[in-house]
């Protein structure tokens, strides 16, 4: 079945790197996404990766994709208190209008 | 350009009452979605629409109905609210383009609904 899994919580110290992991089940998904949800707000697209890529870097963000293991990760370098939020990974299987979201990982950054 | 807006922001209902949540987008998007967010369960798709006048069931459609009479609006109705429908509801929209586009979903700020 369709199931995207993430750990629920992650706590890091300010200035350290954060790594948020996700496993997905549909190996044919074309795009995989990371969304950020700040308290009391909706989700905002943080970054995405196309399925034919292994890595994508965007400033402090690095996305790694391991298609063989169906594993996606988001690394945030030099994590700041403003990065405290819930991070969702999502996939969009081909031939569908639907997005499948993970459970979300709550990142807490300690000063 | 307001993006995606949701009305109301908060609501408390008693069991059995009905209500309609309104989602509006001003980006001329074809596709619109309703999700519910519950702790530890992420976002689950309730219903979605791929164009004006069309609707389709998502993962958890029971107890909800939707309508898309105008392209910019997507309404979510609860005919007889139950405590299990206590949740935060998010609306999202995206363009209808495909063929290589990453198709970002734009989310509204959410409606927090409590059913007593």
Coordinates of N, CA and C in Angstrom, one line a residue:
Chain A
X1 N 0.8 -1.2 0.0 CA 0.0 0.0 0.0 C 0.9 1.3 0.0
X2 N 0.2 2.4 0.0 CA 0.9 3.7 -0.1 C 1.1 4.1 1.4
X3 N 2.4 4.3 1.7 CA 2.7 4.7 3.1 C 4.0 5.4 3.1
X4 N 4.1 6.6 3.6 CA 5.3 7.4 3.7 C 5.6 7.5 5.2
X5 N 6.8 7.1 5.6 CA 7.1 7.0 7.0 C 8.2 8.0 7.4
X6 N 8.0 8.6 8.5 CA 9.1 9.5 9.1 C 9.1 9.3 10.6
X7 N 10.2 9.6 11.2 CA 10.3 9.6 12.7 C 9.5 10.9 13.1
X8 N 8.9 10.8 14.3 CA 8.1 11.9 14.8 C 8.8 13.1 15.3
X9 N 10.0 12.9 16.0 CA 10.7 14.0 16.6 C 12.2 14.0 16.3
X10 N 12.7 15.2 16.3 CA 14.2 15.3 16.2 C 14.6 16.6 17.0
X11 N 15.6 16.5 17.8 CA 16.1 17.6 18.6 C 17.5 17.8 18.3
X12 N 17.9 19.0 18.0 CA 19.3 19.3 17.7 C 19.7 20.7 18.3
X13 N 21.0 20.9 18.5 CA 21.5 22.1 19.0 C 21.7 23.1 17.9
X14 N 21.5 24.4 18.2 CA 21.7 25.5 17.2 C 23.1 25.4 16.7
X15 N 23.2 25.5 15.4 CA 24.5 25.4 14.7 C 24.9 24.0 14.2
X16 N 24.3 23.0 14.8 CA 24.5 21.6 14.3 C 23.8 21.4 13.0
X17 N 24.0 20.2 12.4 CA 23.3 19.8 11.3 C 22.1 18.9 11.7
X18 N 21.0 19.1 11.0 CA 19.8 18.2 11.2 C 19.7 17.3 10.0
X19 N 19.3 16.1 10.3 CA 19.0 15.1 9.2 C 17.6 14.5 9.5
X20 N 16.7 14.8 8.6 CA 15.4 14.2 8.7 C 15.2 13.2 7.6
X21 N 14.8 12.0 8.0 CA 14.7 10.8 7.1 C 13.2 10.5 6.8
X22 N 13.1 9.8 5.7 CA 11.8 9.5 5.2 C 11.9 8.2 4.3
X23 N 11.0 7.3 4.5 CA 10.9 6.2 3.5 C 9.6 6.2 2.8
X24 N 9.6 5.9 1.6 CA 8.4 5.9 0.8 C 8.2 4.5 0.1
X25 N 7.1 4.3 -0.4 CA 6.8 2.9 -0.9 C 6.7 2.8 -2.4
X26 N 6.4 4.0 -3.1 CA 6.1 3.9 -4.5 C 7.4 4.3 -5.3
X27 N 8.1 3.3 -5.8 CA 9.4 3.5 -6.4 C 9.2 4.2 -7.7
X28 N 8.0 4.3 -8.2 CA 7.8 5.0 -9.5 C 7.5 6.5 -9.4
X29 N 7.4 7.0 -8.1 CA 7.1 8.4 -7.9 C 8.1 9.3 -8.7
X30 N 7.6 10.2 -9.4 CA 8.4 11.1 -10.2 C 9.1 12.2 -9.4
X31 N 8.3 12.8 -8.5 CA 8.8 13.9 -7.7 C 8.6 13.5 -6.2
X32 N 9.6 13.9 -5.4 CA 9.5 13.8 -4.0 C 9.7 15.2 -3.4
X33 N 9.0 15.5 -2.3 CA 9.0 16.8 -1.8 C 9.3 16.9 -0.3
X34 N 9.8 18.0 0.1 CA 9.9 18.4 1.5 C 9.1 19.7 1.7
X35 N 8.1 19.6 2.7 CA 7.4 20.7 3.1 C 7.7 21.1 4.5
X36 N 7.6 22.4 4.8 CA 7.8 22.9 6.2 C 6.5 23.5 6.7
X37 N 6.2 23.1 8.0 CA 5.0 23.7 8.6 C 5.4 24.4 9.9
X38 N 5.3 25.7 9.9 CA 5.6 26.5 11.1 C 4.3 26.5 12.0
X39 N 4.5 26.7 13.3 CA 3.3 26.7 14.2 C 2.2 27.5 13.7
X40 N 1.0 26.9 13.7 CA -0.2 27.7 13.4 C -0.4 28.0 11.9
X41 N 0.4 27.5 11.1 CA 0.4 27.8 9.7 C 0.2 26.6 8.8
X42 N 0.0 26.9 7.5 CA -0.1 25.8 6.5 C 1.3 25.4 6.1
X43 N 1.3 24.4 5.2 CA 2.6 23.9 4.7 C 3.1 24.7 3.6
X44 N 4.4 24.8 3.6 CA 5.1 25.5 2.5 C 6.1 24.6 1.9
X45 N 6.2 24.6 0.6 CA 7.2 23.8 -0.1 C 8.6 24.3 0.2
X46 N 9.4 23.4 0.7 CA 10.8 23.8 1.0 C 11.7 23.4 -0.2
X47 N 11.6 22.2 -0.7 CA 12.4 21.8 -1.8 C 11.8 20.5 -2.3
X48 N 12.3 20.1 -3.5 CA 11.8 18.9 -4.1 C 13.0 18.3 -4.9
X49 N 12.8 17.0 -5.2 CA 13.8 16.4 -6.0 C 13.1 15.5 -7.1
X50 N 13.7 15.5 -8.2 CA 13.2 14.7 -9.3 C 13.8 13.3 -9.2
X51 N 13.0 12.3 -9.5 CA 13.4 10.9 -9.2 C 14.7 10.4 -9.9
X52 N 15.1 11.1 -11.0 CA 16.4 10.7 -11.6 C 17.6 11.4 -11.1
X53 N 17.4 12.1 -9.9 CA 18.5 12.7 -9.2 C 18.9 12.0 -8.0
X54 N 20.1 12.0 -7.6 CA 20.6 11.4 -6.3 C 20.7 12.5 -5.2
X55 N 20.9 13.7 -5.6 CA 21.2 14.7 -4.6 C 20.8 16.1 -5.2
X56 N 20.3 16.9 -4.3 CA 20.0 18.3 -4.7 C 20.4 19.2 -3.5
X57 N 21.1 20.2 -3.9 CA 21.5 21.2 -2.8 C 20.9 22.5 -3.1
X58 N 20.5 23.2 -2.0 CA 19.9 24.5 -2.1 C 20.2 25.2 -0.9
X59 N 21.3 26.0 -0.9 CA 21.8 26.8 0.2 C 22.1 25.9 1.4
X60 N 21.3 26.0 2.5 CA 21.6 25.1 3.6 C 21.0 23.8 3.6
X61 N 20.2 23.6 2.5 CA 19.4 22.3 2.4 C 20.1 21.4 1.4
X62 N 20.2 20.1 1.8 CA 20.7 19.0 0.9 C 19.7 17.9 1.0
X63 N 19.2 17.5 -0.2 CA 18.3 16.4 -0.3 C 19.0 15.2 -0.9
X64 N 18.9 14.1 -0.2 CA 19.5 12.8 -0.8 C 18.4 11.8 -1.1
X65 N 18.5 11.2 -2.2 CA 17.5 10.2 -2.6 C 18.2 8.9 -3.0
X66 N 17.8 7.9 -2.3 CA 18.3 6.5 -2.5 C 17.1 5.7 -3.1
X67 N 17.0 5.6 -4.4 CA 15.8 5.0 -5.0 C 15.8 3.5 -4.7
X68 N 16.9 2.9 -4.6 CA 17.0 1.4 -4.3 C 16.3 1.1 -3.0
X69 N 16.7 1.9 -2.0 CA 16.1 1.7 -0.6 C 14.8 2.5 -0.4
X70 N 14.4 3.3 -1.4 CA 13.2 4.2 -1.2 C 13.4 5.0 0.0
X71 N 14.5 5.7 0.1 CA 14.9 6.5 1.2 C 15.2 7.9 0.8
X72 N 14.6 8.9 1.5 CA 14.8 10.3 1.2 C 15.2 11.0 2.5
X73 N 16.2 11.9 2.4 CA 16.6 12.6 3.6 C 16.7 14.1 3.3
X74 N 16.6 14.8 4.3 CA 16.7 16.3 4.2 C 17.8 16.7 5.3
X75 N 18.8 17.3 4.8 CA 19.9 17.8 5.7 C 19.8 19.3 5.8
X76 N 19.7 19.8 7.0 CA 19.8 21.3 7.2 C 21.1 21.6 7.9
X77 N 21.9 22.3 7.2 CA 23.2 22.7 7.7 C 23.1 23.9 8.6
X78 N 23.9 24.0 9.7 CA 23.9 25.2 10.5 C 22.5 25.5 11.0
X79 N 21.8 24.6 11.6 CA 20.4 24.7 12.0 C 20.2 25.9 13.0
X80 N 19.2 26.7 12.7 CA 18.9 27.8 13.4 C 17.5 27.6 14.2
X81 N 17.3 28.5 15.2 CA 16.0 28.3 15.9 C 14.8 28.6 15.0
X82 N 15.0 29.4 14.0 CA 13.9 29.6 13.0 C 13.6 28.4 12.2
X83 N 14.4 27.3 12.3 CA 14.2 26.1 11.5 C 13.2 25.2 12.3
X84 N 12.9 25.5 13.6 CA 12.0 24.7 14.4 C 10.7 24.7 13.7
X85 N 10.2 23.5 13.4 CA 8.9 23.4 12.6 C 8.7 21.9 12.5
X86 N 7.6 21.6 11.8 CA 7.3 20.2 11.4 C 7.7 20.1 9.9
X87 N 8.4 19.0 9.6 CA 8.8 18.8 8.2 C 8.1 17.5 7.7
X88 N 7.5 17.7 6.5 CA 6.8 16.6 5.9 C 7.5 16.2 4.6
X89 N 7.7 14.9 4.4 CA 8.0 14.5 3.1 C 6.8 14.0 2.4
X90 N 6.8 14.1 1.0 CA 5.6 13.7 0.3 C 6.1 13.2 -1.1
X91 N 5.3 12.3 -1.6 CA 5.5 11.7 -2.9 C 4.3 11.9 -3.8
X92 N 4.5 12.0 -5.1 CA 3.4 12.0 -6.0 C 3.6 10.9 -7.1
X93 N 2.9 9.8 -6.8 CA 3.0 8.7 -7.8 C 2.6 9.1 -9.2
X94 N 3.2 8.6 -10.2 CA 2.8 9.0 -11.6 C 1.4 8.6 -11.9
X95 N 0.8 9.3 -12.8 CA -0.5 9.0 -13.3 C -1.6 9.3 -12.2
X96 N -1.3 10.1 -11.2 CA -2.3 10.4 -10.2 C -2.2 11.9 -9.9
X97 N -3.3 12.5 -9.4 CA -3.3 13.9 -9.0 C -3.0 14.0 -7.5
X98 N -2.8 12.8 -6.8 CA -2.7 12.8 -5.4 C -1.3 12.9 -4.9
X99 N -1.2 13.4 -3.7 CA 0.1 13.5 -3.0 C 0.0 12.7 -1.8
X100 N 1.0 11.9 -1.4 CA 1.0 11.1 -0.2 C 2.0 11.7 0.7
X101 N 1.5 12.1 1.9 CA 2.4 12.8 2.9 C 2.8 11.8 4.0
X102 N 4.0 12.0 4.5 CA 4.4 11.3 5.7 C 3.8 11.9 6.9
X103 N 4.1 11.3 8.1 CA 3.5 11.7 9.3 C 4.1 13.0 9.8
X104 N 5.2 13.5 9.3 CA 5.8 14.7 9.7 C 6.8 14.5 10.8
X105 N 7.9 15.2 10.8 CA 8.9 15.2 11.8 C 9.0 16.5 12.5
X106 N 8.8 16.6 13.8 CA 8.9 17.8 14.5 C 10.3 18.1 14.9
X107 N 10.9 19.1 14.3 CA 12.3 19.5 14.6 C 12.3 20.6 15.7
X108 N 13.0 20.3 16.8 CA 13.2 21.3 17.8 C 14.7 21.7 17.9
X109 N 14.9 23.0 17.8 CA 16.3 23.5 17.8 C 16.5 24.1 19.1
X110 N 17.5 23.6 19.8 CA 17.9 24.1 21.2 C 18.9 25.2 21.1
X111 N 18.7 26.3 21.7 CA 19.7 27.4 21.7 C 20.9 27.1 22.6
Chain B
X1 N -2.5 39.6 -4.3 CA -2.6 38.1 -4.5 C -2.6 37.4 -3.2
X2 N -3.8 36.9 -2.8 CA -3.9 36.4 -1.4 C -3.5 34.9 -1.4
X3 N -3.4 34.2 -2.5 CA -3.0 32.8 -2.5 C -4.2 32.0 -2.2
X4 N -4.1 31.1 -1.2 CA -5.1 30.2 -0.7 C -5.7 30.7 0.6
X5 N -6.9 31.0 0.7 CA -7.5 31.4 2.0 C -8.6 30.4 2.4
X6 N -8.8 30.3 3.7 CA -9.7 29.4 4.3 C -10.6 30.1 5.3
X7 N -11.9 29.8 5.3 CA -12.8 30.4 6.2 C -13.7 29.3 6.8
X8 N -13.9 29.3 8.1 CA -13.3 30.1 9.2 C -12.0 29.6 9.6
X9 N -11.3 30.3 10.5 CA -10.0 29.9 11.1 C -10.3 28.9 12.2
X10 N -11.3 29.1 13.0 CA -11.6 28.2 14.1 C -13.1 28.0 14.1
X11 N -13.5 26.8 14.7 CA -14.9 26.6 14.8 C -15.1 25.5 15.8
X12 N -16.1 25.6 16.7 CA -16.5 24.6 17.6 C -17.9 24.2 17.3
X13 N -18.1 22.9 17.1 CA -19.5 22.4 16.8 C -19.9 21.4 17.9
X14 N -21.2 21.2 18.0 CA -21.7 20.1 18.8 C -22.0 18.9 17.9
X15 N -21.9 17.7 18.4 CA -22.1 16.5 17.7 C -23.5 16.6 17.0
X16 N -23.5 16.3 15.7 CA -24.7 16.3 14.9 C -24.9 17.6 14.1
X17 N -24.2 18.7 14.5 CA -24.4 19.9 13.7 C -23.7 19.8 12.4
X18 N -24.1 20.7 11.5 CA -23.5 20.7 10.2 C -22.7 22.0 10.0
X19 N -21.8 22.0 9.1 CA -21.1 23.2 8.7 C -20.4 23.1 7.4
X20 N -20.0 24.2 6.8 CA -19.2 24.2 5.5 C -18.0 25.0 5.7
X21 N -16.9 24.4 5.3 CA -15.6 25.1 5.2 C -15.4 25.6 3.8
X22 N -14.9 26.9 3.7 CA -14.7 27.4 2.4 C -13.2 27.6 2.1
X23 N -12.8 27.2 0.9 CA -11.5 27.4 0.5 C -11.5 28.2 -0.8
X24 N -10.7 29.3 -0.9 CA -10.7 30.1 -2.1 C -9.3 30.3 -2.5
X25 N -9.0 30.3 -3.8 CA -7.7 30.6 -4.4 C -7.8 31.5 -5.5
X26 N -6.8 32.4 -5.6 CA -6.9 33.4 -6.7 C -5.7 33.2 -7.7
X27 N -5.2 32.0 -7.8 CA -4.1 31.7 -8.7 C -4.6 31.0 -10.0
X28 N -5.8 30.9 -10.2 CA -6.4 30.3 -11.4 C -6.0 28.8 -11.5
X29 N -5.8 28.2 -10.3 CA -5.4 26.8 -10.3 C -6.5 25.8 -10.6
X30 N -6.1 24.7 -11.4 CA -7.1 23.8 -11.7 C -7.4 22.8 -10.6
X31 N -6.4 22.4 -9.9 CA -6.6 21.3 -8.9 C -6.7 21.9 -7.5
X32 N -7.6 21.3 -6.7 CA -7.8 21.7 -5.3 C -8.0 20.5 -4.5
X33 N -7.6 20.6 -3.2 CA -7.5 19.5 -2.3 C -8.0 19.9 -0.9
X34 N -8.6 18.9 -0.2 CA -8.9 19.1 1.2 C -8.2 17.9 1.9
X35 N -7.4 18.3 3.0 CA -6.7 17.4 3.8 C -7.2 17.6 5.3
X36 N -7.0 16.6 6.1 CA -7.1 16.8 7.5 C -5.7 16.4 8.1
X37 N -5.4 17.1 9.2 CA -4.1 16.8 9.9 C -4.4 16.4 11.3
X38 N -3.9 15.3 11.7 CA -4.1 14.8 13.0 C -2.8 14.4 13.6
X39 N -2.6 14.6 14.9 CA -1.2 14.3 15.5 C -0.8 12.8 15.2
X40 N 0.5 12.7 14.7 CA 1.1 11.4 14.5 C 0.6 10.8 13.2
X41 N -0.3 11.4 12.5 CA -0.9 10.8 11.3 C -0.6 11.6 10.0
X42 N 0.0 12.7 10.1 CA 0.3 13.5 9.0 C -0.9 14.1 8.3
X43 N -0.8 14.3 7.0 CA -1.9 14.8 6.3 C -2.6 13.7 5.5
X44 N -3.9 13.7 5.6 CA -4.7 12.6 4.9 C -5.6 13.3 4.0
X45 N -5.7 12.8 2.8 CA -6.5 13.5 1.7 C -8.0 13.1 1.9
X46 N -8.9 14.1 2.0 CA -10.3 13.8 2.1 C -11.0 13.7 0.8
X47 N -10.9 14.8 0.0 CA -11.5 14.9 -1.3 C -10.6 15.8 -2.1
X48 N -10.7 15.7 -3.4 CA -10.0 16.6 -4.3 C -10.8 16.9 -5.6
X49 N -10.3 17.9 -6.3 CA -11.0 18.3 -7.5 C -10.0 18.6 -8.6
X50 N -10.2 18.1 -9.8 CA -9.3 18.4 -10.9 C -9.8 19.5 -11.8
X51 N -10.9 20.1 -11.5 CA -11.4 21.1 -12.3 C -12.8 21.5 -11.8
X52 N -13.3 22.7 -12.3 CA -14.6 23.1 -11.9 C -15.7 22.1 -12.3
X53 N -16.5 21.8 -11.3 CA -17.6 20.9 -11.5 C -17.2 19.4 -11.3
X54 N -15.9 19.2 -10.9 CA -15.5 17.8 -10.7 C -15.0 17.6 -9.2
X55 N -15.3 16.4 -8.7 CA -14.8 16.1 -7.4 C -14.4 14.6 -7.3
X56 N -13.6 14.2 -6.4 CA -13.2 12.8 -6.3 C -12.8 12.5 -4.9
X57 N -13.0 11.2 -4.5 CA -12.7 10.8 -3.1 C -11.2 10.6 -2.9
X58 N -10.8 11.0 -1.7 CA -9.4 10.7 -1.3 C -9.3 9.5 -0.4
X59 N -8.5 9.6 0.6 CA -8.2 8.5 1.5 C -9.2 8.3 2.6
X60 N -9.8 9.5 3.1 CA -10.7 9.4 4.2 C -12.0 10.3 3.9
X61 N -12.8 9.9 2.9 CA -13.9 10.7 2.5 C -15.2 10.6 3.3
X62 N -15.3 9.6 4.2 CA -16.5 9.3 4.8 C -16.9 10.4 5.8
X63 N -18.1 10.9 5.8 CA -18.6 11.9 6.6 C -18.4 13.3 6.1
X64 N -17.9 13.4 4.9 CA -17.6 14.7 4.3 C -18.2 14.7 2.8
X65 N -18.6 15.9 2.4 CA -19.0 16.1 1.0 C -18.3 17.4 0.5
X66 N -18.1 17.5 -0.8 CA -17.5 18.6 -1.3 C -18.2 19.1 -2.6
X67 N -17.9 20.4 -2.9 CA -18.5 20.9 -4.2 C -17.5 21.9 -4.8
X68 N -17.4 21.9 -6.1 CA -16.5 22.9 -6.8 C -17.4 23.5 -7.9
X69 N -18.2 24.4 -7.5 CA -19.1 25.0 -8.5 C -18.4 26.1 -9.3
X70 N -17.4 26.8 -8.6 CA -16.6 27.8 -9.3 C -15.2 27.3 -9.2
X71 N -14.4 27.7 -10.2 CA -13.0 27.2 -10.2 C -12.2 27.7 -9.0
X72 N -12.5 28.9 -8.5 CA -11.7 29.4 -7.4 C -12.1 28.9 -6.1
X73 N -13.2 28.3 -5.9 CA -13.7 27.8 -4.6 C -13.9 26.3 -4.5
X74 N -13.6 25.8 -3.3 CA -13.7 24.4 -3.1 C -14.3 24.3 -1.7
X75 N -15.5 23.8 -1.5 CA -16.2 23.8 -0.3 C -16.2 22.4 0.3
X76 N -16.0 22.3 1.6 CA -16.0 21.0 2.3 C -17.1 21.1 3.3
X77 N -18.0 20.1 3.2 CA -19.2 20.1 4.1 C -19.2 18.9 5.1
X78 N -19.6 19.2 6.3 CA -19.9 18.1 7.3 C -21.3 18.2 7.6
X79 N -22.0 17.1 7.2 CA -23.5 17.1 7.3 C -23.9 16.9 8.8
X80 N -23.2 16.0 9.5 CA -23.6 15.6 10.9 C -22.2 15.4 11.6
X81 N -21.7 16.4 12.2 CA -20.4 16.4 12.8 C -20.3 15.3 13.9
X82 N -19.1 14.7 13.9 CA -18.8 13.7 15.0 C -17.5 14.1 15.7
X83 N -17.3 13.7 16.9 CA -16.0 14.0 17.6 C -14.8 13.6 16.8
X84 N -14.9 12.5 16.1 CA -13.8 11.9 15.3 C -13.4 12.9 14.2
X85 N -14.2 13.9 13.9 CA -13.9 14.9 12.9 C -13.2 16.1 13.5
X86 N -12.9 16.1 14.8 CA -12.1 17.1 15.4 C -10.7 17.0 14.7
X87 N -10.2 18.1 14.1 CA -9.0 18.1 13.4 C -8.6 19.5 12.9
X88 N -7.5 19.6 12.3 CA -7.1 20.8 11.5 C -7.3 20.5 10.1
X89 N -8.0 21.3 9.4 CA -8.3 21.0 7.9 C -7.5 22.0 7.1
X90 N -6.9 21.5 6.1 CA -6.1 22.3 5.2 C -6.6 22.1 3.7
X91 N -6.7 23.2 3.1 CA -7.0 23.2 1.7 C -5.7 23.5 0.9
X92 N -5.6 23.0 -0.3 CA -4.4 23.2 -1.1 C -4.9 23.3 -2.6
X93 N -4.0 24.0 -3.4 CA -4.3 24.1 -4.8 C -3.0 24.0 -5.6
X94 N -3.1 23.6 -6.9 CA -1.9 23.6 -7.7 C -2.4 23.8 -9.2
X95 N -1.4 24.1 -10.0 CA -1.7 24.2 -11.4 C -2.1 22.9 -12.0
X96 N -2.7 22.9 -13.2 CA -3.0 21.7 -13.9 C -1.9 21.2 -14.8
X97 N -0.8 22.0 -14.9 CA 0.2 21.6 -15.9 C 0.9 20.3 -15.4
X98 N 1.4 19.6 -16.4 CA 2.1 18.3 -16.1 C 3.2 18.1 -17.0
X99 N 3.7 16.9 -17.2 CA 4.8 16.7 -18.1 C 6.1 17.3 -17.7
X100 N 6.6 17.0 -16.5 CA 7.9 17.4 -16.0 C 7.8 18.5 -15.0
X101 N 6.7 19.1 -14.9 CA 6.6 20.2 -13.9 C 6.5 19.6 -12.5
X102 N 7.1 20.2 -11.5 CA 7.1 19.6 -10.2 C 5.8 19.9 -9.4
X103 N 4.9 20.8 -10.0 CA 3.6 20.9 -9.5 C 3.5 21.2 -8.0
X104 N 4.0 22.3 -7.6 CA 3.9 22.7 -6.1 C 2.5 22.9 -5.7
X105 N 2.2 22.3 -4.5 CA 0.9 22.6 -3.9 C 1.0 23.8 -3.0
X106 N 0.0 24.7 -3.1 CA 0.0 25.9 -2.2 C -1.1 25.6 -1.2
X107 N -0.7 25.8 0.1 CA -1.6 25.5 1.2 C -2.2 26.8 1.8
X108 N -3.5 26.6 2.3 CA -4.1 27.6 3.1 C -3.6 27.5 4.5
X109 N -4.0 28.5 5.4 CA -3.5 28.5 6.7 C -4.2 27.5 7.7
X110 N -5.3 26.9 7.2 CA -5.9 25.9 8.0 C -7.1 26.3 8.8
X111 N -8.0 25.4 9.1 CA -9.2 25.6 9.9 C -9.2 24.6 11.1
X112 N -9.2 25.1 12.3 CA -9.1 24.2 13.4 C -10.6 24.0 13.9
X113 N -11.0 22.7 13.8 CA -12.4 22.4 14.1 C -12.4 21.5 15.3
X114 N -13.2 21.8 16.2 CA -13.5 20.9 17.4 C -14.9 20.5 17.4
X115 N -15.2 19.3 17.6 CA -16.5 18.7 17.7 C -16.7 18.1 19.1
X116 N -17.6 18.7 19.8 CA -17.9 18.3 21.2 C -18.9 17.2 21.3

